[in-house]
Amino acid sequence: MTTLSDLNSCDAATFTDRLRGIYEHSPWIPERAALQRPFANATALKLALQEVVSAASLDEQLGLTRAHPELAGKAAVSGQLTAESTSEQAKSGLHLCSAEEFATLHQLNADYNDKFGFPFILAVKGPDGQGLTRRAIIATFTRRLKNQRADEIAECLRQIKRIAELRLNDLLGMTLDFGPTIMQWCETIAAWSDTDNSASADFDLTCAYMTPAHRKTAAQLLDWMRDAGMDAHIDAVGNVVGVYRSDAPDAKTLMTGSHYDTVRNSGKYDGRLGILLPIAIVRHLRRRGEKLPFHFEIVGFAEEEGVRFKSTFLGSNAVTGHFDLSLLDQADADGVTMREALLAAGHDVARIPAIARDPAQLLGFVEVHIEQGPVLLERDLVLGVVTAIAGSSRYLVELTGLASHAGTTPMTMRRDAAAAAAEIVLLVEQRCAQGASLVGTVGQLQVPGGSVNVIPGACKLSLDIRAADDAVRLAAVKDVLDGIAAICARRQVEVSMQQIVDASAAPCAPRLMQQFGAAIERAGLPRFDLLSGAGHDAMAMARITDVAMLFTRCGNGGISHNPLETMTADDAELASVVLLDFLRSFRPA
Ligand code: GLV
Ligand code: MN
Ligand code: MN
């Protein structure tokens, strides 16, 4: 067994030799990293090796990429792979390919090499180290073949770094205390969806407020909280609340958590990571008999995404005492009101106001969340400290024109609601391209009851406008609303608008950011601060207490609100180590 202290104390040639298998046929990487010794921990060693790869010339990077074998390629078939590659390819069953899979991979390898001039590289052990399925490998290969060359070079280098990370874990006999459990828990609850996936090749994870899948997820979170040693219950809006109590007299409460509902066809980590990761930490503390000097409360917020009803942050608004009870009369697309949905789930809506916490008892709220964007990924960073969460304005817009015959109505006489909507979409795009951190999206666009031969008489669309600076956002909202009025007047289309979200930007508390930053540095990682463009429960919690957020790197180019959202067990491990250290060294204001 190789140990970190051996690697720190041996001569440079031995160091290079011991790390020979970490990067395929590329001893120059450990040779250069050797100059950075000694390493405080395995994370620092990993980082130093990765930095050598990042700092190398493009020729060296392409050489490294080309030093890798094709997946299930000729070298694999004729047994010419390095020992590491042989075991990795076997772990995902690449040696068991059917003739059809083998032919598909053969063609993909050829097409990829032709297009890019280097072999396709994928860490086939996957995000949790357990091995990707052949189906997942082929799907990834097919998808990445459509990428641009520069993006593929960057992705191959990231995959090489991931392969090296897994190999280094094996070499040093490292075991992860938290990451694999968290990843497994995410998988377990990702299997429960509102959609019927039985006939589909691609699983669609949709978990909307108070559906059977949602309630099953809540029950599972409750079980895990109790198993971990927490006092736990489900409150009247469906929040799953667990407390790890302190023995300290007069202890106050530090809260954490995130949401367990999802968007339609979601990823597995958005929201859920921020519930499951702290549960894994409490389980660890409880097993060690270790208490904290404050009550540690984890909330699995029942609703944040606004999928089923025209409202968001239902869970966190109840906790802050800002739940709008008139929302209970809102109906979903099937006409079921929120009140009926809650009643059917056995909740007593009269108890919602009592969910509100007393701010005087709170020490703050911290939320761990996958970044959902490419910032950390592109900088090769595992974790980031959020500076502020962008504010957002959302509207539902209904346009009413005049339905009439598509063949007989002259172009000059039309009152086409969809054409007005099209202008609005482009107006949002054009106006929201004009400001730092300003973004605008029309995510829903419908022609209800439309027919191929009828001019659209009605159109419904949504607006979502966000910015870090509230003044920038509100100025853009004003321009867009004025523009919509002008477009509709010109086209003789009636417009009605309903604002469904008006959330101010939420700055994170410097004292909590500083404590996260220090814990990140103690873990051997650099501190990096970034803005959150996505909305989070921490925004709502900021109304009653100081908040901070820890972001984890989001793989696959940073894609989220999509099944391709991904992260690794190693990143979940580092986020857990950092949150645990943050808790142990927490200093109240
Ligand atoms: C929530 O995920 C949002 O930012 O829309
Ligand atoms: Mn989301
Ligand atoms: Mn989220």
Tab-separated table of N, CA and C and ligand atoms in Angstrom, residues 259 263 270 304-305 372 561, ligand 2:
chain	number	residue	atom	x	y	z
A	259	HIS	N	-34.721	21.664	-1.131
A	259	HIS	CA	-36.042	21.141	-1.504
A	259	HIS	C	-35.955	19.729	-2.069
A	263	VAL	N	-38.197	19.878	-10.838
A	263	VAL	CA	-38.816	20.330	-12.081
A	263	VAL	C	-39.208	19.090	-12.885
A	270	ASP	N	-30.395	18.334	-7.733
A	270	ASP	CA	-30.962	19.658	-7.474
A	270	ASP	C	-31.863	19.580	-6.240
A	304	GLU	N	-40.207	24.042	-3.948
A	304	GLU	CA	-39.428	25.231	-4.286
A	304	GLU	C	-39.582	25.573	-5.758
A	305	GLU	N	-39.878	24.571	-6.588
A	305	GLU	CA	-39.752	24.742	-8.043
A	305	GLU	C	-40.958	25.373	-8.720
A	372	GLN	N	-25.392	23.950	-10.673
A	372	GLN	CA	-26.357	24.062	-11.795
A	372	GLN	C	-25.854	24.977	-12.898
A	561	HIS	N	-31.525	21.095	-14.310
A	561	HIS	CA	-32.930	21.042	-14.728
A	561	HIS	C	-33.008	20.159	-15.972
B	2	MN	MN	-34.238	23.640	-9.490
